[in-house]
N, CA, C and O of each residue as an XYZ file, in Angstrom:
892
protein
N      10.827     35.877     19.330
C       9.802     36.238     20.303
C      10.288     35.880     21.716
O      10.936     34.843     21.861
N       9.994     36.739     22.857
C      10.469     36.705     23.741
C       9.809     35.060     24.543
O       8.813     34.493     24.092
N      10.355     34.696     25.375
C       9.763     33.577     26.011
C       8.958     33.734     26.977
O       9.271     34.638     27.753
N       7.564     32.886     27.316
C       6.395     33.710     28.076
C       7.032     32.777     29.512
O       7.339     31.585     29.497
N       7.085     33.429     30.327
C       7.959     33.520     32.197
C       6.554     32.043     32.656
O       5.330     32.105     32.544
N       7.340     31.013     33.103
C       6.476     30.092     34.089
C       6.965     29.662     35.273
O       7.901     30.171     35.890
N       6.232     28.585     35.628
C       6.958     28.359     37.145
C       6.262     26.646     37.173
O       5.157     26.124     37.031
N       7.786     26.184     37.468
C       7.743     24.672     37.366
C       6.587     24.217     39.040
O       6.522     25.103     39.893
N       5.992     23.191     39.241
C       5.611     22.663     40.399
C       5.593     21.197     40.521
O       4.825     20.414     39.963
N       6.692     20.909     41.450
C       6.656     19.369     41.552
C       6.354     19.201     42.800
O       6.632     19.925     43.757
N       5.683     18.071     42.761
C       5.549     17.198     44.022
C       5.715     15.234     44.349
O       5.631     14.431     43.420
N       5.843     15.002     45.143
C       6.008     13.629     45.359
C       5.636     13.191     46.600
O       6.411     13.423     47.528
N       4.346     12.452     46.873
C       3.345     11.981     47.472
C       3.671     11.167     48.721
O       2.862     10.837     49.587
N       4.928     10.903     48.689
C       5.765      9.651     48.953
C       7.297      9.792     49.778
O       8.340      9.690     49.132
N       7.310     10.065     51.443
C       8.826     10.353     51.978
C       9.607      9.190     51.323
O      10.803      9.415     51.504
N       9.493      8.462     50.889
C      10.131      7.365     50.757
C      10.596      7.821     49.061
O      11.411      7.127     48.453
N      10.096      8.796     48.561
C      10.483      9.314     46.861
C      11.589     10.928     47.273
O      12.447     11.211     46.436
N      11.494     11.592     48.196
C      12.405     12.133     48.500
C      13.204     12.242     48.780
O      13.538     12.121     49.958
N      14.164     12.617     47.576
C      15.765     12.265     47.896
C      16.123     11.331     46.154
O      17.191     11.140     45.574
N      14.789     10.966     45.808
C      15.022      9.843     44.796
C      15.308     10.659     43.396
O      16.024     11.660     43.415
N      14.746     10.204     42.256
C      14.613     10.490     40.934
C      13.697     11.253     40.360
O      13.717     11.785     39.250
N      12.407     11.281     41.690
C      11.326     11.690     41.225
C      11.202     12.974     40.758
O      10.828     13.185     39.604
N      11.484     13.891     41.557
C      11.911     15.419     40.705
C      12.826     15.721     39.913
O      12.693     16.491     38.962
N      13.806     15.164     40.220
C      14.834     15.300     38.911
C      13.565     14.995     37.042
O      13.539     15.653     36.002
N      12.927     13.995     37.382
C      12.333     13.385     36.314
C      11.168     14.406     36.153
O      11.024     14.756     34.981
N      10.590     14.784     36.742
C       9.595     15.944     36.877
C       9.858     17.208     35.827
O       9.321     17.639     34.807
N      11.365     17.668     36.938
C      12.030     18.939     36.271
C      12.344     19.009     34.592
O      11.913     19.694     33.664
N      13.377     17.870     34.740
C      13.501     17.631     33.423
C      12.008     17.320     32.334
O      12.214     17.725     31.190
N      11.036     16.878     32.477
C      10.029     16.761     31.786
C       9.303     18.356     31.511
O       9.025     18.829     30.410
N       9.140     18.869     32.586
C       8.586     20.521     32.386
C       9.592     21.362     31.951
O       9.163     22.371     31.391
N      10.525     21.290     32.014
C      11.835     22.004     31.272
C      12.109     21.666     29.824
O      12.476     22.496     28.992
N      11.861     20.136     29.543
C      11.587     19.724     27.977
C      10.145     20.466     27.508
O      10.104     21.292     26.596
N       9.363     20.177     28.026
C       8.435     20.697     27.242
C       8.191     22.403     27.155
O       7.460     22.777     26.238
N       8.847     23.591     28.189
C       9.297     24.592     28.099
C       9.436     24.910     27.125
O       8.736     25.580     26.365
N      10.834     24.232     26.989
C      11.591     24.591     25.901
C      11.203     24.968     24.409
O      11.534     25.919     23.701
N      10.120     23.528     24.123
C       9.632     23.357     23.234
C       8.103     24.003     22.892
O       7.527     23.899     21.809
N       7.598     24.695     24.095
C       6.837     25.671     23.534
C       6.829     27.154     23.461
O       5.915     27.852     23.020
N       7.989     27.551     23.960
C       8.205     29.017     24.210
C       8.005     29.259     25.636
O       7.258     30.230     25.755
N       8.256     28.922     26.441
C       8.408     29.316     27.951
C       9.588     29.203     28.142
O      10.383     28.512     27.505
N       9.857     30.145     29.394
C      10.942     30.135     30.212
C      10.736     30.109     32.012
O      10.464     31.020     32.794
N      11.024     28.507     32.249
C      11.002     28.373     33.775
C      11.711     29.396     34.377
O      12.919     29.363     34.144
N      11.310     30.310     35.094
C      11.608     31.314     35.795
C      12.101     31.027     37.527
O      13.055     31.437     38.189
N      11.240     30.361     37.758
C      11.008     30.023     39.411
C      10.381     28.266     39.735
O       9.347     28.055     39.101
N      10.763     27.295     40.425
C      10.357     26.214     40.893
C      10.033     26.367     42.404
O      10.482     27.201     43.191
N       8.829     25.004     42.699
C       8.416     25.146     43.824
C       7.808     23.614     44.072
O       7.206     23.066     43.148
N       7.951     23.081     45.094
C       8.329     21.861     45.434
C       7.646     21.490     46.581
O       7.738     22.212     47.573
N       6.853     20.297     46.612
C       5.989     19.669     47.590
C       6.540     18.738     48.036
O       5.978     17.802     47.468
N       7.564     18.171     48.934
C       7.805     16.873     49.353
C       6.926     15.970     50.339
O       6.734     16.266     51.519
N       6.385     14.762     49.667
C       5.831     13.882     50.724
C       4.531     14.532     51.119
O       3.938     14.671     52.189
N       4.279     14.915     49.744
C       2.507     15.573     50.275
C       1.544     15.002     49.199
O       1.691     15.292     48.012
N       0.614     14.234     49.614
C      -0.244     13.750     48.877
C      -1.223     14.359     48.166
O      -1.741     15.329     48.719
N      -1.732     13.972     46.786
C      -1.953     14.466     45.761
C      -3.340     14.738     46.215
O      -3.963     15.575     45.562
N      -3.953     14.148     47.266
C      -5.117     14.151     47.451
C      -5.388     15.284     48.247
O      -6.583     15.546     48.390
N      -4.286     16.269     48.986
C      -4.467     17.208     49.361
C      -5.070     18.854     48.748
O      -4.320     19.408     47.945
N      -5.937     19.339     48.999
C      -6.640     20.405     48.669
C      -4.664     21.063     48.328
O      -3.623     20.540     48.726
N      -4.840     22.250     47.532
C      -3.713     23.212     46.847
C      -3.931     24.114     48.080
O      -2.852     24.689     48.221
N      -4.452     24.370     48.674
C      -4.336     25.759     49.539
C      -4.100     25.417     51.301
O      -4.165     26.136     52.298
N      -3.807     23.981     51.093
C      -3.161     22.914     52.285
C      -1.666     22.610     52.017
O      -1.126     21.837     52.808
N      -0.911     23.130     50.978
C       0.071     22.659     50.550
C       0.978     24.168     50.908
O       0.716     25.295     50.489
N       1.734     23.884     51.518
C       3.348     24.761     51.847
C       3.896     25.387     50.741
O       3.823     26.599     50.542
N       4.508     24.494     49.935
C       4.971     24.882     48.490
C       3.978     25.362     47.391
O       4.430     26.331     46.780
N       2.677     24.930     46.945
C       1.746     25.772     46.382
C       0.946     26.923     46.812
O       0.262     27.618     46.061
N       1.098     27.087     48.218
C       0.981     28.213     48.297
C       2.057     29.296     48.471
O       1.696     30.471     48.401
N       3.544     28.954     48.726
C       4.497     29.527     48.459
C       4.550     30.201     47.106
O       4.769     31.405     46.971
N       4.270     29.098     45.806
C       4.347     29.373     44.741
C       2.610     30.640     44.544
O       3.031     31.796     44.553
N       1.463     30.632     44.436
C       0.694     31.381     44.195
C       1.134     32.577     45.243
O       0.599     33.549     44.709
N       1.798     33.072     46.426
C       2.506     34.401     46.593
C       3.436     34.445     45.886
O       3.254     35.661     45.932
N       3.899     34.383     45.540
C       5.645     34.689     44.786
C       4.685     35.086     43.035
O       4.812     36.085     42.327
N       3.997     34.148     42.874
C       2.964     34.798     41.491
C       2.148     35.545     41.636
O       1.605     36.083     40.670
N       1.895     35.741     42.589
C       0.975     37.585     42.557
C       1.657     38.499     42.733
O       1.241     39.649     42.590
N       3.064     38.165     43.141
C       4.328     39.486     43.771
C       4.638     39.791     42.121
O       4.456     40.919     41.662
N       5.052     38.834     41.411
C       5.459     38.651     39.956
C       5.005     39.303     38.850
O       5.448     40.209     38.145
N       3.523     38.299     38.864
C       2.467     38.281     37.837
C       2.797     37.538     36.584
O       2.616     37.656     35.372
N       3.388     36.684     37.462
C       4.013     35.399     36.628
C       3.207     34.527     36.402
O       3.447     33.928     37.450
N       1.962     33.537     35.645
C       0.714     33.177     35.444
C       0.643     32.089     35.279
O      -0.376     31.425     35.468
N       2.133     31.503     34.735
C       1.655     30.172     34.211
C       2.506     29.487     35.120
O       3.493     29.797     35.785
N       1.611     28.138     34.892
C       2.218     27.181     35.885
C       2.697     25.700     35.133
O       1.680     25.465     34.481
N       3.377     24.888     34.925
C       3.760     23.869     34.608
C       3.761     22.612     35.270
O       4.740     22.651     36.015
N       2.972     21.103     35.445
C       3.514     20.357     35.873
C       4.227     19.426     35.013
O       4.268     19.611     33.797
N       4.722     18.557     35.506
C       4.730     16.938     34.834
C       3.441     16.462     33.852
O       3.321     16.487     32.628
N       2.700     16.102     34.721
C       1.484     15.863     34.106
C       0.140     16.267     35.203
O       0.326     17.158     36.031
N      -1.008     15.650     35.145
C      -1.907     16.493     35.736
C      -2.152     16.057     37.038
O      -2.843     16.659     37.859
N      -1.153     14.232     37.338
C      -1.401     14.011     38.877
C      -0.369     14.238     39.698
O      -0.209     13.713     40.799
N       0.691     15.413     38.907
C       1.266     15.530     39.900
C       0.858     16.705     40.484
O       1.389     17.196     41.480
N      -0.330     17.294     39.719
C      -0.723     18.436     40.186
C      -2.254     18.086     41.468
O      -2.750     18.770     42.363
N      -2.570     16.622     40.894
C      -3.334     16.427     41.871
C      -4.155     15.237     41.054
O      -4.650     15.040     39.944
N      -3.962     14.528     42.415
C      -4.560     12.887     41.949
C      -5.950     12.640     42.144
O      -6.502     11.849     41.379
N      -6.819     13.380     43.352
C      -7.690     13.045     43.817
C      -8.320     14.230     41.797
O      -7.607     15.011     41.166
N      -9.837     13.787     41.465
C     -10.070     14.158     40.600
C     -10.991     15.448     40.872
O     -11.113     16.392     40.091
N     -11.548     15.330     41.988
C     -12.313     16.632     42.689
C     -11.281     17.517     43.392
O     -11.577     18.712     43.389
N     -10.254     17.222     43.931
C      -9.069     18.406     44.331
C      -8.698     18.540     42.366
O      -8.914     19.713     42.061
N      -8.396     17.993     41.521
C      -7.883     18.364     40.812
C      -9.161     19.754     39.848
O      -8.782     20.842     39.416
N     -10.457     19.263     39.778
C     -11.312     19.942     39.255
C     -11.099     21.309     40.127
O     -10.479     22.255     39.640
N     -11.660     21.357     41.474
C     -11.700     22.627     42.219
C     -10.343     23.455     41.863
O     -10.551     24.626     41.544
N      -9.360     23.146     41.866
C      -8.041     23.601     41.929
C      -8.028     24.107     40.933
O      -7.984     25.335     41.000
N      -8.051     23.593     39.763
C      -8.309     24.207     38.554
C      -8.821     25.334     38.060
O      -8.442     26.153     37.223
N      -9.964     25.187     38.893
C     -11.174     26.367     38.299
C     -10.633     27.561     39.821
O     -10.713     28.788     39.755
N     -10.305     27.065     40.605
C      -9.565     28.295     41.321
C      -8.551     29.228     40.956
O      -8.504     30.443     41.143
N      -7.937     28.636     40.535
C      -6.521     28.789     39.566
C      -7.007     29.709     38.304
O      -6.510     30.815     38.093
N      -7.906     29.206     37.585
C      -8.386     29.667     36.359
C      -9.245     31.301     36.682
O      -9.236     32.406     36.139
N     -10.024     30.598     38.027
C     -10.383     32.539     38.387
C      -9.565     33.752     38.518
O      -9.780     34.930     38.233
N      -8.412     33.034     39.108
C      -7.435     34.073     39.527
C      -6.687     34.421     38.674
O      -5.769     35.214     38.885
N      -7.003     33.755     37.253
C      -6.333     34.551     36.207
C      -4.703     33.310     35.751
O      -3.847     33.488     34.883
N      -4.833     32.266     36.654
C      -3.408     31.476     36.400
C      -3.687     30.632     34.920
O      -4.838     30.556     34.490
N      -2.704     30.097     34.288
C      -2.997     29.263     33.285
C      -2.227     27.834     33.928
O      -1.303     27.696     34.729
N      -2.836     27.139     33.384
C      -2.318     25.669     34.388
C      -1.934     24.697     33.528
O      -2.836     24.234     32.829
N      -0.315     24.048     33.318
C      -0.612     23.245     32.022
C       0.342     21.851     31.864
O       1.541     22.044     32.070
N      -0.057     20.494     31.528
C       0.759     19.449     32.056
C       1.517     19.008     30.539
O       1.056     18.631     29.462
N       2.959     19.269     31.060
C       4.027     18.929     30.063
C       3.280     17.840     29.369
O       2.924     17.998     28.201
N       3.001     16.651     30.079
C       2.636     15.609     29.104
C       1.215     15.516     28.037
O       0.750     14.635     27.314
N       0.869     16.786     28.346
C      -0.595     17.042     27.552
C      -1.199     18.073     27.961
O      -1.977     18.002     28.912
N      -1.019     18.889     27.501
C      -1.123     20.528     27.384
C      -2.792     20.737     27.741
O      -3.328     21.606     28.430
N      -3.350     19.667     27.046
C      -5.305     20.321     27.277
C      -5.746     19.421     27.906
O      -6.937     19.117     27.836
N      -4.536     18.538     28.965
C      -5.394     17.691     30.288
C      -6.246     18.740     30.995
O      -7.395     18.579     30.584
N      -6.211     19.516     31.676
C      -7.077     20.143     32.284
C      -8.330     21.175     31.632
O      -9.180     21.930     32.105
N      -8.114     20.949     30.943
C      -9.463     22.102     29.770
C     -10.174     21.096     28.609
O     -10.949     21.416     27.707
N      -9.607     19.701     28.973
C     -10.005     18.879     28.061
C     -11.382     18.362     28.615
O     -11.555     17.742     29.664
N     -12.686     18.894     27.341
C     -14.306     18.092     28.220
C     -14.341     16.939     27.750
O     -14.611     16.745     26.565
N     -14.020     15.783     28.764
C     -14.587     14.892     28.332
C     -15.693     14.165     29.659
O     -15.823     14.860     30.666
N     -16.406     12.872     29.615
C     -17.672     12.798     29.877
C     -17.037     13.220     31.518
O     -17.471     14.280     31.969
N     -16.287     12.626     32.183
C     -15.982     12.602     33.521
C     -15.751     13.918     33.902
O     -16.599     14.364     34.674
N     -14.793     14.716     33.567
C     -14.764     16.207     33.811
C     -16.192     16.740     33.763
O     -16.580     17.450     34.690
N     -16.843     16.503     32.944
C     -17.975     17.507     32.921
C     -18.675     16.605     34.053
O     -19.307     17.350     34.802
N     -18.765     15.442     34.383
C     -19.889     15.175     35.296
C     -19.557     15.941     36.792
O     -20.364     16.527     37.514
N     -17.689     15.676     37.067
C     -17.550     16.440     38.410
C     -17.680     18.003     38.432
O     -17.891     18.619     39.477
N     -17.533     18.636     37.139
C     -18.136     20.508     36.994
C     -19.407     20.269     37.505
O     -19.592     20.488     38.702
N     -20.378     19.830     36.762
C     -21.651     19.682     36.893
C     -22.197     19.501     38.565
O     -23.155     20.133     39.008
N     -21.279     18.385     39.480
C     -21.510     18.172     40.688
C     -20.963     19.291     41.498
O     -21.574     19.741     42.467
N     -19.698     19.784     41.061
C     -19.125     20.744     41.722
C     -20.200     22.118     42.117
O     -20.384     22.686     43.193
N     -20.912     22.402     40.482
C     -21.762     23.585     40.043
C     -22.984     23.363     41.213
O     -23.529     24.344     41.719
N     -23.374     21.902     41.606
C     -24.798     22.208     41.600
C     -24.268     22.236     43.222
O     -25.189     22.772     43.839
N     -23.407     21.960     43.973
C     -22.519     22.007     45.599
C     -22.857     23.819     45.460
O     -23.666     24.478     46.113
N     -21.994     24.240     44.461
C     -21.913     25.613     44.362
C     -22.931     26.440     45.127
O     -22.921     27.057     46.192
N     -24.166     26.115     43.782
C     -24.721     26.994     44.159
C     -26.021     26.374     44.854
O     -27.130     26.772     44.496
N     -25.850     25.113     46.140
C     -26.663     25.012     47.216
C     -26.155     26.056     48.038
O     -26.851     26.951     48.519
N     -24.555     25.886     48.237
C     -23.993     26.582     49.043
C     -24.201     28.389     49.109
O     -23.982     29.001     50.154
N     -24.672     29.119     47.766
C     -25.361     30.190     47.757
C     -26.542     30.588     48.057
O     -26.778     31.659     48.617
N     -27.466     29.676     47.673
C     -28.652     29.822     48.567
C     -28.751     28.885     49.514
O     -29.711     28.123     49.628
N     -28.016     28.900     50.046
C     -28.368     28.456     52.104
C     -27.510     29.552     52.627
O     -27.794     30.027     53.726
N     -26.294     30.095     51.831
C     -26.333     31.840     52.189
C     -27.346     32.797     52.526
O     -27.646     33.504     53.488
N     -27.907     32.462     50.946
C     -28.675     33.756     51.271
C     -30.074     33.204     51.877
O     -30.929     34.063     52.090
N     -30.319     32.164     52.107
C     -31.539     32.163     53.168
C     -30.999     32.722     54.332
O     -31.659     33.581     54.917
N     -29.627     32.288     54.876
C     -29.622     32.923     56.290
C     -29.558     34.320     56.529
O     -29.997     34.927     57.506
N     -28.672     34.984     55.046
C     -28.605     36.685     55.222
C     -29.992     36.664     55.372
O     -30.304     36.661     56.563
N     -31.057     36.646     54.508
C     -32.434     37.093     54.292
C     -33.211     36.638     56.350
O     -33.672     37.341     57.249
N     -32.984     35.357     56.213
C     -33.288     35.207     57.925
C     -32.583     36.371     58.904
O     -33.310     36.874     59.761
N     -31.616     36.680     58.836
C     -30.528     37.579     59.675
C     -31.535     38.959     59.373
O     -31.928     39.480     60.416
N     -32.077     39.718     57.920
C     -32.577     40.493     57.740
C     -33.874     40.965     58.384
O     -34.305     42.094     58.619
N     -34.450     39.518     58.636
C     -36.140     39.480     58.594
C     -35.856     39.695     60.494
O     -36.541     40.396     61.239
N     -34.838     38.983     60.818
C     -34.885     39.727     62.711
C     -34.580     40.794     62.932
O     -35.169     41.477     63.769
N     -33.538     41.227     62.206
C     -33.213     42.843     62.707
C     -34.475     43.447     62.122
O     -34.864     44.504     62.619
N     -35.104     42.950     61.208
C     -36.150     43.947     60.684
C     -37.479     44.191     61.100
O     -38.290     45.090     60.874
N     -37.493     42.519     62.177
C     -38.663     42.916     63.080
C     -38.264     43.882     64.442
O     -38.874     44.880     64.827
N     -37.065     43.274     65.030
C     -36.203     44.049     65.955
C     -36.800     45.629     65.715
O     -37.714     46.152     66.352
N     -36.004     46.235     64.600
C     -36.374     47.500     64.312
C     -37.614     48.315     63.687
O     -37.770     49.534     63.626
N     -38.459     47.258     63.237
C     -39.925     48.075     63.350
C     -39.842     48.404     61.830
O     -40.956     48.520     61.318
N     -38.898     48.565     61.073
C     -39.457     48.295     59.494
C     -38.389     47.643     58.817
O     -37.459     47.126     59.435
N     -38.476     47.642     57.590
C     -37.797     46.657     56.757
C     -36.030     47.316     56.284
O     -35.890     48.447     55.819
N     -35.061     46.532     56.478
C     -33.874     46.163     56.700
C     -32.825     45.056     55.404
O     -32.211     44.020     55.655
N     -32.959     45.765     54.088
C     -32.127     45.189     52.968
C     -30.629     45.121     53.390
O     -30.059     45.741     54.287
N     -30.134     44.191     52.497
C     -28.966     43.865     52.620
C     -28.556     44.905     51.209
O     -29.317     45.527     50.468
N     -27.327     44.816     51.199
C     -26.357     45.614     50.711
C     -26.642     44.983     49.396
O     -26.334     43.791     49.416
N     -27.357     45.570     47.724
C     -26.809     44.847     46.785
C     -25.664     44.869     45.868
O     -25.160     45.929     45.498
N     -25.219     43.638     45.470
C     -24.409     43.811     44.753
C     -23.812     44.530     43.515
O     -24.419     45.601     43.497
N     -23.005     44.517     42.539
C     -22.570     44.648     41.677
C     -23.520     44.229     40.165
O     -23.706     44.941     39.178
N     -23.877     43.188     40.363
C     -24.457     42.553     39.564
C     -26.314     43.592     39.394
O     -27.035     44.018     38.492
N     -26.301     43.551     40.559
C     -28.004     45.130     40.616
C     -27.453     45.964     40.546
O     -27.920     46.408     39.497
N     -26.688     46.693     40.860
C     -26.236     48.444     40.934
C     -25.491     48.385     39.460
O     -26.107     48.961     38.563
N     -24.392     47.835     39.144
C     -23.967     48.423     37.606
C     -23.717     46.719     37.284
O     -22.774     46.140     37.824
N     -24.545     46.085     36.468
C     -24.836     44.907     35.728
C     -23.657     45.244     34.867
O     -22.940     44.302     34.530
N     -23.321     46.573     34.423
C     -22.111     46.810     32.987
C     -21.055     46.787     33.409
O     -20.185     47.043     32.576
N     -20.723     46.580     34.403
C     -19.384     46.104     34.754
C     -18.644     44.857     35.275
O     -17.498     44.443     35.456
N     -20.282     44.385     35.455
C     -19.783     42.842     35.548
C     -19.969     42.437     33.938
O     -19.233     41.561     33.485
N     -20.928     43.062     33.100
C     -20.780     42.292     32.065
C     -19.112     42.184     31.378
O     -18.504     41.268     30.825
N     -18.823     43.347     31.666
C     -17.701     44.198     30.949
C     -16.128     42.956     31.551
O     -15.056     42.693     31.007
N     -16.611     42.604     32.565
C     -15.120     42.083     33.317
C     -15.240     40.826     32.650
O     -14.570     40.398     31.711
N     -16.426     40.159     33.421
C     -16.364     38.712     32.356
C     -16.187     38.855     30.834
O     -15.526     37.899     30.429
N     -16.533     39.699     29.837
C     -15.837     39.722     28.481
C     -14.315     39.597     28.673
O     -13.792     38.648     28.089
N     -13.536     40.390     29.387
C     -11.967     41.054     29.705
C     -11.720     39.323     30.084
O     -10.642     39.022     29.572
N     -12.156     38.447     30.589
C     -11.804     37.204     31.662
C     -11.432     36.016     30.135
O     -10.533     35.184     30.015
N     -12.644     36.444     29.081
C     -12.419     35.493     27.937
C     -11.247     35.217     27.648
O     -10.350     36.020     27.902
N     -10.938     33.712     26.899
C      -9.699     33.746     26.324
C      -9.838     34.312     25.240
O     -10.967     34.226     24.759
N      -8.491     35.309     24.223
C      -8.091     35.677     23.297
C      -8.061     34.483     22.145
O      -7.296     33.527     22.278
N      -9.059     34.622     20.860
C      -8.802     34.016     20.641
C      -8.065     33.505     19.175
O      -8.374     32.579     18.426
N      -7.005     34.471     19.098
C      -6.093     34.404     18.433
C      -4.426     34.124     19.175
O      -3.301     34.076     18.677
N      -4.718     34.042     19.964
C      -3.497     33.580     21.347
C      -3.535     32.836     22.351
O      -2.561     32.432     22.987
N      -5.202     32.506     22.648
C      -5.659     31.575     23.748
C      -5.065     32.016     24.521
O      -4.845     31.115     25.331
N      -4.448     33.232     24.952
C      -4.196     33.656     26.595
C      -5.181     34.559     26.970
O      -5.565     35.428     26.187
N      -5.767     34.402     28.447
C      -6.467     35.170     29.306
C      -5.651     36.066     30.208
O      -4.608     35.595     30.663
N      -5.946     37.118     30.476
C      -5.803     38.281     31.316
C      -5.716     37.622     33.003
O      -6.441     36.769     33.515
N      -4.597     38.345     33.576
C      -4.641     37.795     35.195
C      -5.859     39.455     35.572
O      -6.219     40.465     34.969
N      -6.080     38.775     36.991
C      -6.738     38.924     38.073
C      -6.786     41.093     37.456
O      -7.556     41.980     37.087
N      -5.128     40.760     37.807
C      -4.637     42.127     37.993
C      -5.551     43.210     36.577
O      -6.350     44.146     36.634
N      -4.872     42.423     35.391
C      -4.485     42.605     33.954
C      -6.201     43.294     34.005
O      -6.407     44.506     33.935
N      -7.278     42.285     34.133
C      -8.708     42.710     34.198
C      -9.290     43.961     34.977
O     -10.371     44.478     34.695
N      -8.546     44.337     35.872
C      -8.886     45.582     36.995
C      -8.337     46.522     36.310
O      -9.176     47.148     35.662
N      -6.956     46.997     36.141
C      -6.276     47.714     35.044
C      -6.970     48.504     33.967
O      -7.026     49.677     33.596
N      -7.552     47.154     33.579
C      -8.284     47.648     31.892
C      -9.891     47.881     32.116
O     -10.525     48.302     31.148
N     -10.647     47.602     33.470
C     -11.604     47.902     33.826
C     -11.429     49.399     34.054
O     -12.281     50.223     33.721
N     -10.453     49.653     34.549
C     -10.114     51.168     35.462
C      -9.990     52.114     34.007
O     -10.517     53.220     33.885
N      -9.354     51.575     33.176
C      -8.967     52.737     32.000
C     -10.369     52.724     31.181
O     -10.548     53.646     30.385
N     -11.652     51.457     31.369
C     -12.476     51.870     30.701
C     -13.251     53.083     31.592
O     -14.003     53.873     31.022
N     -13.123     53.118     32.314
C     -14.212     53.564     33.411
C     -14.762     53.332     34.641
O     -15.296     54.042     35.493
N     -14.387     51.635     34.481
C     -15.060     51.333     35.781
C     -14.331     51.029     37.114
O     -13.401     50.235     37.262
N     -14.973     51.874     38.145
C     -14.042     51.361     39.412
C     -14.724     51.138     40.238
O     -15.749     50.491     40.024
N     -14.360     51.655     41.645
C     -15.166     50.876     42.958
C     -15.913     52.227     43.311
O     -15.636     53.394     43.035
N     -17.182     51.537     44.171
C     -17.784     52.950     44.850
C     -17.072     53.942     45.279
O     -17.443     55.110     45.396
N     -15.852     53.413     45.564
C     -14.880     54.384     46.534
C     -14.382     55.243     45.374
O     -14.295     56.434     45.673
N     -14.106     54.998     44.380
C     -13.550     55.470     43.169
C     -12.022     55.191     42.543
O     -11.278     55.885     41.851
N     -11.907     53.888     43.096
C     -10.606     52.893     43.235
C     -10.617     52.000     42.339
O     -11.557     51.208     42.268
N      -9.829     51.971     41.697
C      -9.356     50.498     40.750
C     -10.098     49.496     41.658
O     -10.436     49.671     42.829
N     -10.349     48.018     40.601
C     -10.724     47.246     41.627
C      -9.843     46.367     41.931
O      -8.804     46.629     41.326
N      -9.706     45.065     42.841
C      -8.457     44.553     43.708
C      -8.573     43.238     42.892
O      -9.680     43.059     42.385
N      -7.791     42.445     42.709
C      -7.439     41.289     41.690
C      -9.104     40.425     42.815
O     -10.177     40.288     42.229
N      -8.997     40.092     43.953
C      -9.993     39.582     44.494
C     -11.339     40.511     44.319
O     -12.255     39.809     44.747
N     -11.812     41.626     43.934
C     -13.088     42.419     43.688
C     -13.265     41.698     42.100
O     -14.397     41.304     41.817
N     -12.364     41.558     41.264
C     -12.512     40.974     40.117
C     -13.108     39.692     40.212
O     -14.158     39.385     39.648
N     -12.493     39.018     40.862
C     -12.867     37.530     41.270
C     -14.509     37.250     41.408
O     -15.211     36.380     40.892
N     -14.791     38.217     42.211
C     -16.243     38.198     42.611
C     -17.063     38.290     42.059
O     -18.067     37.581     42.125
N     -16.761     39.682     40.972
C     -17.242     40.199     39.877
C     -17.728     38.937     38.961
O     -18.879     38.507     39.028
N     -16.603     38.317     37.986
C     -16.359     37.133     37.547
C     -17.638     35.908     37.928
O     -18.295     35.293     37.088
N     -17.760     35.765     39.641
C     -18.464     34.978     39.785
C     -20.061     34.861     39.974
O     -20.763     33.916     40.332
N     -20.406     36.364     39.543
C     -21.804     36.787     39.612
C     -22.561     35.997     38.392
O     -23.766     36.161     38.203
């Protein structure tokens, strides 16, 4: 069987570890465990002297690495273990589930179901993350709905906002989130892309009459 394509990511928190052992020890650890599950490191990408506590989309090299994987559609990612992917435990949760929207699989040589593993602490920061979430949606949409209610006195009658996906065809969001499941005779999920593709050959596309865009999926996903 062919070997499924990943991409190593090291980092080291520490100028004073650059230059040292620390990636060498990294590499070699995600390259052992490669080996040993059927991957093939394809591409590495490297954080020097950047702390773990940093958000992923603040980082030079991880975001180097997520372009070079959408050019690809190369999905999986490898660390060491899960703090080298990120120490702080709320950068590590968010990151995760960012990662996981976009279709990436995320996975630490030293324990493969650190990050998908529920135990009490993970679920309490989902849970905090979830309920941040969705304040942050409705204090959206109070202000669209406020933004609505002035132009709508402004103009002398009433003034809707644009609805979504989720009111106009509910069957295609149902349809994407099924496509998003893991397989579960392979436990692999579909990227971003993989889901638009197979949306398009069922039928469904954009108002425009366009495939939809790995980010229209995303959205979809998050209804």
């Amino acid at each position: 069987m062919k070997p499924v394509q990943a991409i190593a990511y090291l980092r080291t928190s520490s100028a004073a570890n650059v230059g040292g052992d620390s990636d060498q020890r990294q590499r070699a650890a995600v390259d052992s465990y490669a080996s040993r599950a059927g991957f093939e490191v394809v591409k590495e990408f490297y954080d020097a002297a950047v702390s773990g506590a940093d958000p992923i989309d603040q980082r030079d090299g991880f975001t180097s690495l997520l372009a070079w994987a959408t050019e690809t559609n190369v999905t999986t990612i490898i660390v060491e273990n899960a703090s080298r992917f990120a120490r702080d435990l709320i950068v590590q949760e968010v990151g995760y589930a960012s990662l996981k929207a976009q279709g990436f699989t995320l996975i630490a040589a030293d324990d493969p179901d650190a990050f998908t593993a529920d135990t009490p602490t993970a679920r309490m920061v989902r849970q905090i993350l979830g309920a941040v979430s969705e304040f942050e949606k409705a204090n959206l949409v109070a202000k669209l709905k406020g933004a609505r209610d002035r132009k709508s006195a402004a103009a002398g009658k009433r003034i809707e906002g644009r609805k979504g996906y989720d009111d106009t065809n509910p069957d295609v969001v149902r349809e994407a989130k099924r496509l998003a499941r893991k397989n579960p005779k392979t436990g692999k999920t579909r990227s971003l892309r993989e889901i638009a593709a197979e949306l398009a050959r069922l039928g469904h596309v954009t108002r425009a009459g366009k495939p939809f865009s790995a980010s229209q999926v995303s959205r979809l996903l998050a209804y």
